[in-house]
mmCIF file of C-alpha atoms in Angstrom:
data_model
loop_
_atom_site.group_PDB
_atom_site.id
_atom_site.type_symbol
_atom_site.label_atom_id
_atom_site.label_comp_id
_atom_site.label_asym_id
_atom_site.label_seq_id
_atom_site.Cartn_x
_atom_site.Cartn_y
_atom_site.Cartn_z
ATOM 1 C CA UNK A 250 170.445 34.113 51.420
ATOM 2 C CA UNK A 251 167.252 36.116 51.314
ATOM 3 C CA UNK A 252 167.341 39.789 52.279
ATOM 4 C CA UNK A 253 163.987 41.448 52.809
ATOM 5 C CA UNK A 254 164.199 44.875 51.150
ATOM 6 C CA UNK A 255 160.536 45.728 51.407
ATOM 7 C CA UNK A 256 160.217 49.514 51.519
ATOM 8 C CA UNK A 257 163.875 50.010 50.463
ATOM 9 C CA UNK A 258 165.292 51.277 47.191
ATOM 10 C CA UNK A 259 168.360 49.958 45.371
ATOM 11 C CA UNK A 260 169.982 52.289 42.880
ATOM 12 C CA UNK A 261 173.434 52.826 41.413
ATOM 13 C CA UNK A 262 175.474 55.739 42.640
ATOM 14 C CA UNK A 263 178.836 57.432 42.352
ATOM 15 C CA UNK A 264 181.405 57.703 45.144
ATOM 16 C CA UNK A 265 183.247 61.013 45.477
ATOM 17 C CA UNK A 266 186.678 60.096 46.852
ATOM 18 C CA UNK A 267 187.903 63.702 47.229
ATOM 19 C CA UNK A 268 185.755 65.701 49.639
ATOM 20 C CA UNK A 269 185.684 67.397 53.001
ATOM 21 C CA UNK A 270 181.949 66.730 53.326
ATOM 22 C CA UNK A 271 180.772 66.848 56.933
ATOM 23 C CA UNK A 272 184.015 68.328 58.252
ATOM 24 C CA UNK A 273 184.557 71.875 59.550
ATOM 25 C CA UNK A 274 186.582 74.264 57.424
ATOM 26 C CA UNK A 275 190.272 74.433 58.377
ATOM 27 C CA UNK A 276 191.023 77.675 60.176
ATOM 28 C CA UNK A 277 193.340 79.823 58.072
ATOM 29 C CA UNK A 278 196.269 81.590 59.692
ATOM 30 C CA UNK A 279 195.829 85.349 59.757
ATOM 31 C CA UNK A 280 198.698 87.436 58.416
ATOM 32 C CA UNK A 281 199.704 89.861 61.132
ATOM 33 C CA UNK A 282 201.902 92.067 58.972
ATOM 34 C CA UNK A 283 205.108 91.116 60.803
ATOM 35 C CA UNK A 284 207.047 87.932 60.342
ATOM 36 C CA UNK A 285 206.978 85.830 63.487
ATOM 37 C CA UNK A 286 209.369 82.985 64.084
ATOM 38 C CA UNK A 287 207.533 79.892 65.296
ATOM 39 C CA UNK A 288 210.105 77.069 65.252
ATOM 40 C CA UNK A 289 208.035 74.475 67.147
ATOM 41 C CA UNK A 290 204.341 73.941 67.750
ATOM 42 C CA UNK A 291 202.507 76.003 70.305
ATOM 43 C CA UNK A 292 199.614 73.514 70.219
ATOM 44 C CA UNK A 293 199.015 72.159 73.736
ATOM 45 C CA UNK A 294 199.311 68.424 74.224
ATOM 46 C CA UNK A 295 201.773 65.607 73.586
ATOM 47 C CA UNK A 296 201.938 66.227 69.845
ATOM 48 C CA UNK A 297 204.869 66.302 67.439
ATOM 49 C CA UNK A 298 207.021 69.392 67.089
ATOM 50 C CA UNK A 299 205.718 70.514 63.669
ATOM 51 C CA UNK A 300 202.068 71.415 63.124
ATOM 52 C CA UNK A 301 202.189 70.447 59.428
ATOM 53 C CA UNK A 302 202.410 66.807 60.549
ATOM 54 C CA UNK A 303 198.956 66.031 61.902
ATOM 55 C CA UNK A 304 198.212 62.307 61.632
ATOM 56 C CA UNK A 305 196.091 62.678 64.762
ATOM 57 C CA UNK A 306 193.401 64.373 62.611
ATOM 58 C CA UNK A 307 190.846 61.589 62.329
ATOM 59 C CA UNK A 308 187.861 62.580 60.222
ATOM 60 C CA UNK A 309 185.599 60.138 62.090
ATOM 61 C CA UNK A 310 186.002 62.152 65.300
ATOM 62 C CA UNK A 311 184.791 65.462 63.827
ATOM 63 C CA UNK A 312 182.396 64.265 61.102
ATOM 64 C CA UNK A 313 178.843 65.593 61.130
ATOM 65 C CA UNK A 314 176.361 64.884 58.327
ATOM 66 C CA UNK A 315 175.137 67.922 56.419
ATOM 67 C CA UNK A 316 171.706 67.351 54.868
ATOM 68 C CA UNK A 317 171.818 70.323 52.479
ATOM 69 C CA UNK A 318 175.250 69.411 51.061
ATOM 70 C CA UNK A 319 174.224 65.748 50.880
ATOM 71 C CA UNK A 320 171.198 66.676 48.772
ATOM 72 C CA UNK A 321 173.400 68.646 46.346
ATOM 73 C CA UNK A 322 175.731 65.666 45.984
ATOM 74 C CA UNK A 323 172.840 63.220 45.521
ATOM 75 C CA UNK A 324 171.343 65.405 42.769
ATOM 76 C CA UNK A 325 174.615 64.875 40.889
ATOM 77 C CA UNK A 326 174.456 61.090 41.244
ATOM 78 C CA UNK A 327 176.647 60.583 44.329
ATOM 79 C CA UNK A 328 175.555 58.197 47.074
ATOM 80 C CA UNK A 329 178.738 58.045 49.194
ATOM 81 C CA UNK A 330 181.859 60.128 49.785
ATOM 82 C CA UNK A 331 185.317 59.815 51.274
ATOM 83 C CA UNK A 332 186.027 62.796 53.466
ATOM 84 C CA UNK A 333 189.194 64.053 55.178
ATOM 85 C CA UNK A 334 190.904 67.244 56.313
ATOM 86 C CA UNK A 335 192.762 68.826 53.388
ATOM 87 C CA UNK A 336 195.356 70.538 55.572
ATOM 88 C CA UNK A 337 198.998 69.752 56.248
ATOM 89 C CA UNK A 338 201.631 67.313 55.034
ATOM 90 C CA UNK A 339 200.453 64.290 57.033
ATOM 91 C CA UNK A 340 196.705 64.837 57.065
ATOM 92 C CA UNK A 341 195.357 62.007 59.189
ATOM 93 C CA UNK A 342 192.686 59.522 58.217
ATOM 94 C CA UNK A 343 189.565 59.748 56.094
ATOM 95 C CA UNK A 344 186.060 58.457 56.651
ATOM 96 C CA UNK A 345 183.716 56.969 54.038
ATOM 97 C CA UNK A 346 180.052 57.814 54.569
ATOM 98 C CA UNK A 347 176.774 57.410 52.751
ATOM 99 C CA UNK A 348 174.776 60.512 51.929
ATOM 100 C CA UNK A 349 171.738 59.252 53.804
ATOM 101 C CA UNK A 350 169.704 61.384 56.164
ATOM 102 C CA UNK A 351 170.371 59.204 59.210
ATOM 103 C CA UNK A 352 172.444 60.059 62.276
ATOM 104 C CA UNK A 353 176.240 60.412 61.937
ATOM 105 C CA UNK A 354 176.968 56.942 63.309
ATOM 106 C CA UNK A 355 174.468 55.347 60.904
ATOM 107 C CA UNK A 356 175.919 56.854 57.704
ATOM 108 C CA UNK A 357 179.499 55.733 58.406
ATOM 109 C CA UNK A 358 180.594 53.000 56.048
ATOM 110 C CA UNK A 359 184.304 52.900 56.993
ATOM 111 C CA UNK A 360 185.641 54.917 59.930
ATOM 112 C CA UNK A 361 189.315 54.860 58.886
ATOM 113 C CA UNK A 362 189.486 54.451 55.126
ATOM 114 C CA UNK A 363 192.986 55.729 54.320
ATOM 115 C CA UNK A 364 195.901 57.892 55.508
ATOM 116 C CA UNK A 365 196.409 61.107 53.543
ATOM 117 C CA UNK A 366 199.504 63.159 52.661
ATOM 118 C CA UNK A 367 200.574 66.130 50.556
ATOM 119 C CA UNK A 368 203.537 68.429 50.044
ATOM 120 C CA UNK A 369 201.510 71.444 51.245
ATOM 121 C CA UNK A 370 202.207 72.744 54.753
ATOM 122 C CA UNK A 371 198.694 74.130 55.010
ATOM 123 C CA UNK A 372 197.679 76.252 57.978
ATOM 124 C CA UNK A 373 200.486 75.201 60.332
ATOM 125 C CA UNK A 374 201.739 78.079 62.466
ATOM 126 C CA UNK A 375 205.280 76.719 62.454
ATOM 127 C CA UNK A 376 207.520 78.417 59.879
ATOM 128 C CA UNK A 377 209.143 75.213 58.685
ATOM 129 C CA UNK A 378 208.766 73.980 56.007
ATOM 130 C CA UNK A 379 208.631 76.945 53.682
ATOM 131 C CA UNK A 380 209.572 75.137 50.471
ATOM 132 C CA UNK A 381 208.874 71.933 48.593
ATOM 133 C CA UNK A 382 212.307 70.617 49.548
ATOM 134 C CA UNK A 383 211.525 71.332 53.202
ATOM 135 C CA UNK A 384 208.176 69.511 52.954
ATOM 136 C CA UNK A 385 209.893 66.455 51.490
ATOM 137 C CA UNK A 386 212.604 66.559 54.162
ATOM 138 C CA UNK A 387 210.013 66.902 56.962
ATOM 139 C CA UNK A 388 208.002 63.945 55.673
ATOM 140 C CA UNK A 389 211.103 61.778 55.341
ATOM 141 C CA UNK A 390 212.195 62.781 58.838
ATOM 142 C CA UNK A 391 208.738 61.909 60.165
ATOM 143 C CA UNK A 392 209.067 58.379 58.750
ATOM 144 C CA UNK A 393 212.461 58.048 60.458
ATOM 145 C CA UNK A 394 211.156 59.496 63.735
ATOM 146 C CA UNK A 395 208.164 57.135 63.658
ATOM 147 C CA UNK A 396 210.470 54.154 63.153
ATOM 148 C CA UNK A 397 212.583 55.276 66.133
ATOM 149 C CA UNK A 398 209.438 55.885 68.200
ATOM 150 C CA UNK A 399 208.308 52.249 67.832
ATOM 151 C CA UNK A 400 211.335 50.987 69.778
ATOM 152 C CA UNK A 401 211.683 53.527 72.577
ATOM 153 C CA UNK A 402 210.030 53.912 75.970
ATOM 154 C CA UNK A 403 211.264 57.398 76.893
ATOM 155 C CA UNK A 404 208.393 59.572 75.705
ATOM 156 C CA UNK A 405 204.818 59.568 74.449
ATOM 157 C CA UNK A 406 203.997 61.389 71.216
ATOM 158 C CA UNK A 407 200.412 61.405 69.918
ATOM 159 C CA UNK A 408 201.483 62.369 66.397
ATOM 160 C CA UNK A 409 204.069 59.594 66.015
ATOM 161 C CA UNK A 410 201.829 56.971 67.641
ATOM 162 C CA UNK A 411 198.988 57.807 65.238
ATOM 163 C CA UNK A 412 201.389 58.010 62.276
ATOM 164 C CA UNK A 413 202.592 54.470 63.037
ATOM 165 C CA UNK A 414 199.063 53.114 63.480
ATOM 166 C CA UNK A 415 198.085 54.416 60.027
ATOM 167 C CA UNK A 416 200.820 52.668 58.056
ATOM 168 C CA UNK A 417 198.656 49.587 57.439
ATOM 169 C CA UNK A 418 195.928 51.713 55.814
ATOM 170 C CA UNK A 419 195.896 52.623 52.129
ATOM 171 C CA UNK A 420 198.168 55.648 51.633
ATOM 172 C CA UNK A 421 196.806 58.492 49.475
ATOM 173 C CA UNK A 422 199.128 61.280 48.428
ATOM 174 C CA UNK A 423 197.630 64.469 46.973
ATOM 175 C CA UNK A 424 199.808 66.015 44.275
ATOM 176 C CA UNK A 425 199.420 68.919 41.874
ATOM 177 C CA UNK A 426 201.620 67.892 38.942
ATOM 178 C CA UNK A 427 203.516 65.035 37.327
ATOM 179 C CA UNK A 428 206.821 65.847 39.029
ATOM 180 C CA UNK A 429 205.150 65.650 42.436
ATOM 181 C CA UNK A 430 203.782 62.220 41.476
ATOM 182 C CA UNK A 431 207.384 61.102 40.947
ATOM 183 C CA UNK A 432 208.478 62.706 44.230
ATOM 184 C CA UNK A 433 205.681 61.003 46.183
ATOM 185 C CA UNK A 434 206.507 57.690 44.511
ATOM 186 C CA UNK A 435 210.154 58.030 45.523
ATOM 187 C CA UNK A 436 209.158 58.629 49.156
ATOM 188 C CA UNK A 437 206.854 55.593 49.012
ATOM 189 C CA UNK A 438 209.683 53.408 47.740
ATOM 190 C CA UNK A 439 211.999 54.596 50.516
#
């Protein structure tokens, strides 16, 4: 096979697998001074009941190349990045993109690279979970709900449908310490 690379450059490069490059910043919840009880989502649409579970967040749908940030990354030896929203317990899917200066659709290498998780509730307006134990319980319950959802015809739920569709992707769990590695591993084995 002969590939004509006239006018092209081939060079080695690093891949940054932990970025939010090209994605908008997650809106932070403002503290209003008074404690408000928000037991279920107020987000409009056929989504799940808890805003910390957001598998519907697909990085490919909101990605936009950023030339200035790409140049900074390239100066440090990076040529591609994996990017996803770092917010919530079930965080949706990531996108892998090159740091080229082409249009958004031309820099995409893989549109759904992996499904991402953490024990951090993030910016969800719902009060639950408010502890590590609650985050673990909510994630376990989401796996059970998603299993139930596969076999029912009574309702449509965007969050559970997307959660189920992502189970064949690589699963990446963000943790902050060794004990959370063990906790994530236990959930994976379940």
